[in-house]
Amino acid sequence: MLVFGEYGKQKKKDSDAMELLRKIWKEIMKMPREYILNGEEGKYSPRVLFVAAEMGNTEFLVEIISQCPDLMWTVNANKQTIFHVAVSHRHERIYNLLHEIGSMKDVITVYEDTEGNNILHLTGMEPKIYNGLHHLRGDVFKMQWELLWFKEVEAMVPFWYRQKKNKAGITPHELFSENHKKLASKVEKWMKQTATQCIVVAALIATIVFGVAFTIPGGYDQNSGFPTFIGKEIYIAFVISDAISLIFSATSILVFLSVLTSRYDEQDFLKSLSQKLVIGLATLFLSILTMLFAFSLSFFVLYHSTLIWVPIVISMVAVVPVILYAIFYRSLMDVYHSSYGYKYIFKPKQRLLYQNPKY
């Protein structure tokens, strides 16, 4: 059977393979109900269901479940439903179908496979391939993705099953900690290296803008002791932008210091550390931006009356580093989406089951 997986939430046009699969399933639907539910072996449902769940083919599963809801209860040779298989391979769209079947999900989620693992145990096992979100980059995002899955499924499973042990005597949380120990170690190392490097950059910016605050363009009036251009609006803008750059860089240093001194518990990877990373990178970017703005304004202060084209050209060139930083340094956006965007994938706004059946 040919079953093609989906990429993320993108909707693909029906391929020739999908059309062939539909035709095959139409023929299966003409057979006795006993055959459809139990398959050729007389024990397990047709393998095509579980291949579809493994590959993440949500469209096909929605179509056949809409026709025959009893297929949700069938199990494979490992006594796993299609939802257990989807969780094992991290296909969130198939898993989200559980939100649409009402109280029946309380029965399906407590199914145990041949090893005594319930569906929460399966989230504790690190997948070989990170399906669903193919654009995950770096261990930090994988760790966060795994924690999101564990928390979501934990909320779905009845309370007394969250601490239930499998045949090996291991609880879901213990299984998660054991299987993600190496990944957590890699994330901790990456975060500490990133925080250290960013602290160096932020400290350098703070040193520069702090020195500029006392070596202002135009110097000081020898009689009054006040800056020469103190009455100019451009000079006021320069001073303010320089001060803002210093404040942002100091904030960035403090935030990254808190990252270095964190306990690095599992729960910290889900929210605390990622939020600190977002704030630290954002303030570092703003400190660079305001530093370049102050740099450009300093030329306007000196050449506002003559050679005005000089500060204009310099200001245009000063924009280039900011643009390049935004284009090539994607860590800020990656961390932001991982922290605030992915958590909504388990809250589908549109129902998929029993909507516009094709047969």
Short mmCIF file of N, CA and C in Angstrom, two decimals, residues 171-305:
data_model
loop_
_atom_site.label_atom_id
_atom_site.label_comp_id
_atom_site.label_asym_id
_atom_site.label_seq_id
_atom_site.Cartn_x
_atom_site.Cartn_y
_atom_site.Cartn_z
N THR A 171 7.81 4.38 35.33
CA THR A 171 6.71 5.31 35.12
C THR A 171 6.98 6.15 33.86
N PRO A 172 5.95 6.79 33.30
CA PRO A 172 6.17 7.62 32.10
C PRO A 172 7.22 8.71 32.31
N HIS A 173 7.19 9.38 33.46
CA HIS A 173 8.15 10.46 33.69
C HIS A 173 9.57 9.92 33.81
N GLU A 174 9.72 8.80 34.47
CA GLU A 174 11.05 8.19 34.59
C GLU A 174 11.57 7.77 33.21
N LEU A 175 10.67 7.27 32.39
CA LEU A 175 11.05 6.86 31.03
C LEU A 175 11.46 8.08 30.21
N PHE A 176 10.74 9.18 30.36
CA PHE A 176 11.08 10.41 29.64
C PHE A 176 12.46 10.93 30.07
N SER A 177 12.69 10.98 31.36
CA SER A 177 13.97 11.49 31.87
C SER A 177 15.14 10.63 31.40
N GLU A 178 14.96 9.31 31.41
CA GLU A 178 16.03 8.41 31.00
C GLU A 178 16.34 8.54 29.51
N ASN A 179 15.31 8.60 28.67
CA ASN A 179 15.50 8.65 27.22
C ASN A 179 15.94 10.01 26.71
N HIS A 180 15.73 11.06 27.51
CA HIS A 180 16.07 12.41 27.05
C HIS A 180 17.24 12.99 27.83
N LYS A 181 17.95 12.13 28.55
CA LYS A 181 19.08 12.60 29.35
C LYS A 181 20.18 13.21 28.47
N LYS A 182 20.53 12.52 27.38
CA LYS A 182 21.59 13.02 26.49
C LYS A 182 21.17 14.30 25.79
N LEU A 183 19.90 14.35 25.36
CA LEU A 183 19.40 15.55 24.69
C LEU A 183 19.40 16.74 25.64
N ALA A 184 19.01 16.53 26.89
CA ALA A 184 19.01 17.60 27.88
C ALA A 184 20.43 18.10 28.15
N SER A 185 21.38 17.19 28.15
CA SER A 185 22.78 17.57 28.37
C SER A 185 23.30 18.42 27.21
N LYS A 186 22.92 18.04 25.99
CA LYS A 186 23.34 18.82 24.82
C LYS A 186 22.73 20.22 24.84
N VAL A 187 21.46 20.30 25.24
CA VAL A 187 20.77 21.60 25.30
C VAL A 187 21.42 22.49 26.35
N GLU A 188 21.74 21.92 27.50
CA GLU A 188 22.39 22.70 28.56
C GLU A 188 23.73 23.25 28.08
N LYS A 189 24.51 22.42 27.42
CA LYS A 189 25.82 22.86 26.90
C LYS A 189 25.66 23.97 25.87
N TRP A 190 24.67 23.80 24.96
CA TRP A 190 24.45 24.81 23.91
C TRP A 190 24.01 26.14 24.51
N MET A 191 23.11 26.08 25.49
CA MET A 191 22.61 27.31 26.10
C MET A 191 23.70 28.06 26.84
N LYS A 192 24.55 27.32 27.54
CA LYS A 192 25.64 27.97 28.28
C LYS A 192 26.65 28.61 27.33
N GLN A 193 26.95 27.93 26.23
CA GLN A 193 27.87 28.50 25.24
C GLN A 193 27.27 29.74 24.59
N THR A 194 26.00 29.68 24.24
CA THR A 194 25.32 30.82 23.63
C THR A 194 25.27 32.00 24.59
N ALA A 195 24.91 31.73 25.85
CA ALA A 195 24.82 32.79 26.85
C ALA A 195 26.18 33.45 27.08
N THR A 196 27.24 32.64 27.12
CA THR A 196 28.59 33.17 27.34
C THR A 196 29.01 34.08 26.20
N GLN A 197 28.78 33.64 24.97
CA GLN A 197 29.15 34.44 23.80
C GLN A 197 28.35 35.73 23.73
N CYS A 198 27.07 35.65 24.05
CA CYS A 198 26.23 36.86 24.02
C CYS A 198 26.60 37.84 25.11
N ILE A 199 27.03 37.33 26.26
CA ILE A 199 27.47 38.21 27.34
C ILE A 199 28.69 39.02 26.91
N VAL A 200 29.61 38.36 26.21
CA VAL A 200 30.81 39.06 25.72
C VAL A 200 30.43 40.20 24.77
N VAL A 201 29.51 39.93 23.84
CA VAL A 201 29.07 40.95 22.89
C VAL A 201 28.35 42.08 23.61
N ALA A 202 27.44 41.74 24.52
CA ALA A 202 26.68 42.75 25.26
C ALA A 202 27.60 43.61 26.13
N ALA A 203 28.60 42.98 26.74
CA ALA A 203 29.55 43.73 27.58
C ALA A 203 30.38 44.70 26.74
N LEU A 204 30.76 44.27 25.54
CA LEU A 204 31.51 45.14 24.64
C LEU A 204 30.68 46.35 24.22
N ILE A 205 29.41 46.12 23.91
CA ILE A 205 28.53 47.22 23.54
C ILE A 205 28.34 48.18 24.71
N ALA A 206 28.15 47.64 25.91
CA ALA A 206 27.97 48.48 27.10
C ALA A 206 29.19 49.33 27.37
N THR A 207 30.37 48.75 27.16
CA THR A 207 31.61 49.52 27.36
C THR A 207 31.72 50.67 26.38
N ILE A 208 31.36 50.40 25.13
CA ILE A 208 31.47 51.43 24.09
C ILE A 208 30.49 52.58 24.34
N VAL A 209 29.21 52.25 24.55
CA VAL A 209 28.20 53.30 24.71
C VAL A 209 28.38 54.05 26.03
N PHE A 210 28.92 53.39 27.05
CA PHE A 210 29.20 54.08 28.31
C PHE A 210 30.30 55.12 28.12
N GLY A 211 31.34 54.74 27.36
CA GLY A 211 32.42 55.69 27.09
C GLY A 211 31.97 56.86 26.22
N VAL A 212 31.09 56.58 25.26
CA VAL A 212 30.60 57.63 24.37
C VAL A 212 29.80 58.68 25.15
N ALA A 213 29.13 58.26 26.22
CA ALA A 213 28.32 59.18 27.01
C ALA A 213 29.16 60.31 27.61
N PHE A 214 30.47 60.09 27.77
CA PHE A 214 31.34 61.11 28.37
C PHE A 214 32.34 61.70 27.36
N THR A 215 32.35 61.14 26.14
CA THR A 215 33.16 61.73 25.07
C THR A 215 32.21 62.11 23.94
N ILE A 216 31.34 63.03 24.23
CA ILE A 216 30.26 63.40 23.32
C ILE A 216 30.79 64.18 22.13
N PRO A 217 30.09 64.09 20.97
CA PRO A 217 30.52 64.84 19.79
C PRO A 217 30.42 66.35 20.02
N GLY A 218 31.45 67.08 19.61
CA GLY A 218 31.47 68.53 19.79
C GLY A 218 32.14 68.98 21.06
N GLY A 219 32.33 68.06 22.01
CA GLY A 219 33.01 68.39 23.25
C GLY A 219 32.16 69.26 24.18
N TYR A 220 32.85 69.90 25.14
CA TYR A 220 32.17 70.71 26.15
C TYR A 220 32.57 72.18 26.00
N ASP A 221 31.66 73.05 26.43
CA ASP A 221 31.94 74.49 26.44
C ASP A 221 32.92 74.78 27.58
N GLN A 222 34.02 75.47 27.27
CA GLN A 222 35.07 75.71 28.26
C GLN A 222 34.63 76.63 29.38
N ASN A 223 33.64 77.47 29.13
CA ASN A 223 33.19 78.42 30.15
C ASN A 223 32.12 77.84 31.05
N SER A 224 31.09 77.24 30.44
CA SER A 224 29.97 76.73 31.23
C SER A 224 30.15 75.28 31.67
N GLY A 225 30.94 74.53 30.91
CA GLY A 225 31.12 73.11 31.21
C GLY A 225 30.04 72.22 30.64
N PHE A 226 29.04 72.82 29.99
CA PHE A 226 27.97 72.03 29.36
C PHE A 226 28.38 71.62 27.95
N PRO A 227 27.76 70.56 27.41
CA PRO A 227 28.06 70.16 26.04
C PRO A 227 27.80 71.29 25.05
N THR A 228 28.62 71.36 24.02
CA THR A 228 28.52 72.45 23.03
C THR A 228 27.17 72.46 22.32
N PHE A 229 26.63 71.28 22.00
CA PHE A 229 25.37 71.19 21.24
C PHE A 229 24.18 70.84 22.13
N ILE A 230 24.22 71.22 23.39
CA ILE A 230 23.17 70.83 24.33
C ILE A 230 21.81 71.36 23.93
N GLY A 231 21.75 72.43 23.19
CA GLY A 231 20.47 73.01 22.80
C GLY A 231 19.89 72.43 21.53
N LYS A 232 20.59 71.52 20.89
CA LYS A 232 20.14 70.94 19.62
C LYS A 232 19.28 69.68 19.88
N GLU A 233 18.17 69.58 19.14
CA GLU A 233 17.29 68.41 19.30
C GLU A 233 17.98 67.12 18.86
N ILE A 234 18.84 67.25 17.83
CA ILE A 234 19.56 66.07 17.36
C ILE A 234 20.48 65.54 18.45
N TYR A 235 21.08 66.45 19.20
CA TYR A 235 21.97 66.04 20.28
C TYR A 235 21.19 65.30 21.38
N ILE A 236 20.00 65.80 21.70
CA ILE A 236 19.16 65.13 22.72
C ILE A 236 18.80 63.72 22.27
N ALA A 237 18.46 63.59 20.98
CA ALA A 237 18.14 62.26 20.45
C ALA A 237 19.35 61.33 20.53
N PHE A 238 20.53 61.86 20.28
CA PHE A 238 21.77 61.08 20.37
C PHE A 238 21.99 60.57 21.80
N VAL A 239 21.82 61.46 22.78
CA VAL A 239 22.03 61.09 24.18
C VAL A 239 21.03 60.02 24.62
N ILE A 240 19.78 60.19 24.23
CA ILE A 240 18.74 59.23 24.62
C ILE A 240 19.01 57.85 24.01
N SER A 241 19.33 57.81 22.72
CA SER A 241 19.60 56.53 22.06
C SER A 241 20.82 55.85 22.65
N ASP A 242 21.84 56.64 23.02
CA ASP A 242 23.04 56.07 23.64
C ASP A 242 22.70 55.46 25.00
N ALA A 243 21.86 56.16 25.77
CA ALA A 243 21.47 55.66 27.09
C ALA A 243 20.61 54.39 26.95
N ILE A 244 19.72 54.37 25.98
CA ILE A 244 18.87 53.19 25.76
C ILE A 244 19.72 51.99 25.38
N SER A 245 20.73 52.22 24.54
CA SER A 245 21.62 51.14 24.14
C SER A 245 22.34 50.56 25.36
N LEU A 246 22.78 51.43 26.26
CA LEU A 246 23.45 50.97 27.48
C LEU A 246 22.51 50.15 28.36
N ILE A 247 21.27 50.61 28.48
CA ILE A 247 20.30 49.91 29.32
C ILE A 247 19.97 48.54 28.74
N PHE A 248 19.76 48.47 27.41
CA PHE A 248 19.44 47.19 26.78
C PHE A 248 20.60 46.20 26.89
N SER A 249 21.81 46.69 26.69
CA SER A 249 22.97 45.80 26.78
C SER A 249 23.16 45.29 28.20
N ALA A 250 22.95 46.16 29.20
CA ALA A 250 23.06 45.74 30.60
C ALA A 250 21.97 44.71 30.94
N THR A 251 20.77 44.93 30.40
CA THR A 251 19.68 43.96 30.61
C THR A 251 20.02 42.61 30.01
N SER A 252 20.58 42.64 28.80
CA SER A 252 20.97 41.42 28.13
C SER A 252 22.01 40.65 28.95
N ILE A 253 22.97 41.35 29.51
CA ILE A 253 24.00 40.72 30.34
C ILE A 253 23.38 40.02 31.54
N LEU A 254 22.47 40.71 32.22
CA LEU A 254 21.84 40.14 33.41
C LEU A 254 20.99 38.92 33.06
N VAL A 255 20.27 38.99 31.94
CA VAL A 255 19.42 37.87 31.54
C VAL A 255 20.27 36.64 31.20
N PHE A 256 21.35 36.85 30.46
CA PHE A 256 22.20 35.71 30.10
C PHE A 256 22.96 35.17 31.31
N LEU A 257 23.23 36.02 32.29
CA LEU A 257 23.83 35.53 33.53
C LEU A 257 22.85 34.61 34.26
N SER A 258 21.57 34.95 34.22
CA SER A 258 20.57 34.08 34.85
C SER A 258 20.45 32.75 34.12
N VAL A 259 20.72 32.75 32.80
CA VAL A 259 20.73 31.50 32.04
C VAL A 259 21.90 30.62 32.49
N LEU A 260 23.05 31.24 32.70
CA LEU A 260 24.24 30.49 33.13
C LEU A 260 24.08 29.90 34.52
N THR A 261 23.35 30.60 35.38
CA THR A 261 23.22 30.16 36.76
C THR A 261 21.94 29.36 37.00
N SER A 262 21.21 29.01 35.93
CA SER A 262 19.97 28.25 36.07
C SER A 262 20.24 26.83 36.54
N ARG A 263 19.23 26.19 37.14
CA ARG A 263 19.38 24.81 37.64
C ARG A 263 19.29 23.78 36.52
N TYR A 264 18.69 24.17 35.41
CA TYR A 264 18.52 23.29 34.24
C TYR A 264 17.71 22.04 34.56
N ASP A 265 16.60 22.24 35.28
CA ASP A 265 15.65 21.16 35.46
C ASP A 265 14.89 20.93 34.16
N GLU A 266 14.22 19.80 34.06
CA GLU A 266 13.47 19.49 32.84
C GLU A 266 12.43 20.55 32.54
N GLN A 267 11.72 21.00 33.57
CA GLN A 267 10.66 21.98 33.36
C GLN A 267 11.21 23.33 32.91
N ASP A 268 12.46 23.63 33.25
CA ASP A 268 13.07 24.90 32.84
C ASP A 268 13.23 24.97 31.33
N PHE A 269 13.44 23.82 30.68
CA PHE A 269 13.62 23.82 29.23
C PHE A 269 12.34 24.19 28.48
N LEU A 270 11.20 23.94 29.12
CA LEU A 270 9.93 24.21 28.45
C LEU A 270 9.59 25.68 28.40
N LYS A 271 9.80 26.40 29.51
CA LYS A 271 9.39 27.81 29.55
C LYS A 271 10.51 28.74 30.00
N SER A 272 10.99 28.54 31.20
CA SER A 272 11.90 29.49 31.83
C SER A 272 13.12 29.82 30.97
N LEU A 273 13.87 28.79 30.57
CA LEU A 273 15.10 29.02 29.81
C LEU A 273 14.82 29.61 28.43
N SER A 274 13.78 29.13 27.77
CA SER A 274 13.46 29.64 26.43
C SER A 274 13.03 31.10 26.49
N GLN A 275 12.25 31.46 27.51
CA GLN A 275 11.83 32.85 27.66
C GLN A 275 13.01 33.76 27.96
N LYS A 276 13.92 33.28 28.80
CA LYS A 276 15.12 34.07 29.08
C LYS A 276 15.96 34.27 27.82
N LEU A 277 16.01 33.20 27.01
CA LEU A 277 16.78 33.29 25.76
C LEU A 277 16.16 34.30 24.80
N VAL A 278 14.82 34.30 24.73
CA VAL A 278 14.13 35.27 23.88
C VAL A 278 14.40 36.69 24.35
N ILE A 279 14.27 36.93 25.64
CA ILE A 279 14.50 38.28 26.19
C ILE A 279 15.94 38.71 26.00
N GLY A 280 16.87 37.78 26.26
CA GLY A 280 18.30 38.12 26.11
C GLY A 280 18.67 38.46 24.69
N LEU A 281 18.22 37.65 23.72
CA LEU A 281 18.54 37.91 22.32
C LEU A 281 17.84 39.18 21.81
N ALA A 282 16.60 39.41 22.28
CA ALA A 282 15.86 40.60 21.85
C ALA A 282 16.52 41.87 22.36
N THR A 283 16.91 41.89 23.63
CA THR A 283 17.56 43.08 24.19
C THR A 283 18.95 43.29 23.58
N LEU A 284 19.63 42.20 23.25
CA LEU A 284 20.92 42.34 22.58
C LEU A 284 20.76 42.96 21.20
N PHE A 285 19.74 42.50 20.48
CA PHE A 285 19.46 43.06 19.16
C PHE A 285 19.10 44.55 19.26
N LEU A 286 18.28 44.90 20.25
CA LEU A 286 17.88 46.30 20.41
C LEU A 286 19.05 47.17 20.83
N SER A 287 19.96 46.62 21.61
CA SER A 287 21.14 47.40 22.00
C SER A 287 22.03 47.68 20.80
N ILE A 288 22.17 46.71 19.91
CA ILE A 288 22.94 46.92 18.68
C ILE A 288 22.25 47.96 17.80
N LEU A 289 20.94 47.85 17.70
CA LEU A 289 20.16 48.78 16.86
C LEU A 289 20.27 50.21 17.37
N THR A 290 20.09 50.41 18.66
CA THR A 290 20.18 51.76 19.22
C THR A 290 21.61 52.29 19.22
N MET A 291 22.59 51.40 19.33
CA MET A 291 23.99 51.84 19.23
C MET A 291 24.29 52.39 17.84
N LEU A 292 23.84 51.70 16.81
CA LEU A 292 24.04 52.18 15.44
C LEU A 292 23.24 53.46 15.19
N PHE A 293 22.07 53.57 15.81
CA PHE A 293 21.27 54.79 15.67
C PHE A 293 22.00 55.97 16.30
N ALA A 294 22.58 55.75 17.49
CA ALA A 294 23.35 56.81 18.15
C ALA A 294 24.59 57.17 17.33
N PHE A 295 25.21 56.16 16.74
CA PHE A 295 26.38 56.40 15.88
C PHE A 295 26.02 57.30 14.70
N SER A 296 24.88 57.03 14.07
CA SER A 296 24.44 57.85 12.94
C SER A 296 24.10 59.25 13.38
N LEU A 297 23.43 59.40 14.53
CA LEU A 297 23.04 60.72 15.02
C LEU A 297 24.25 61.59 15.38
N SER A 298 25.32 60.94 15.80
CA SER A 298 26.52 61.72 16.15
C SER A 298 27.06 62.48 14.95
N PHE A 299 26.92 61.93 13.75
CA PHE A 299 27.37 62.63 12.54
C PHE A 299 26.41 63.76 12.16
N PHE A 300 25.13 63.56 12.45
CA PHE A 300 24.18 64.65 12.23
C PHE A 300 24.47 65.82 13.17
N VAL A 301 24.89 65.51 14.40
CA VAL A 301 25.23 66.56 15.35
C VAL A 301 26.41 67.39 14.85
N LEU A 302 27.41 66.73 14.28
CA LEU A 302 28.62 67.42 13.84
C LEU A 302 28.46 68.11 12.50
N TYR A 303 27.68 67.51 11.59
CA TYR A 303 27.62 68.03 10.21
C TYR A 303 26.21 68.46 9.80
N HIS A 304 25.37 68.85 10.77
CA HIS A 304 24.01 69.21 10.44
C HIS A 304 23.92 70.53 9.65
N SER A 305 24.90 71.37 9.81
CA SER A 305 24.86 72.66 9.11
C SER A 305 25.64 72.63 7.80
#
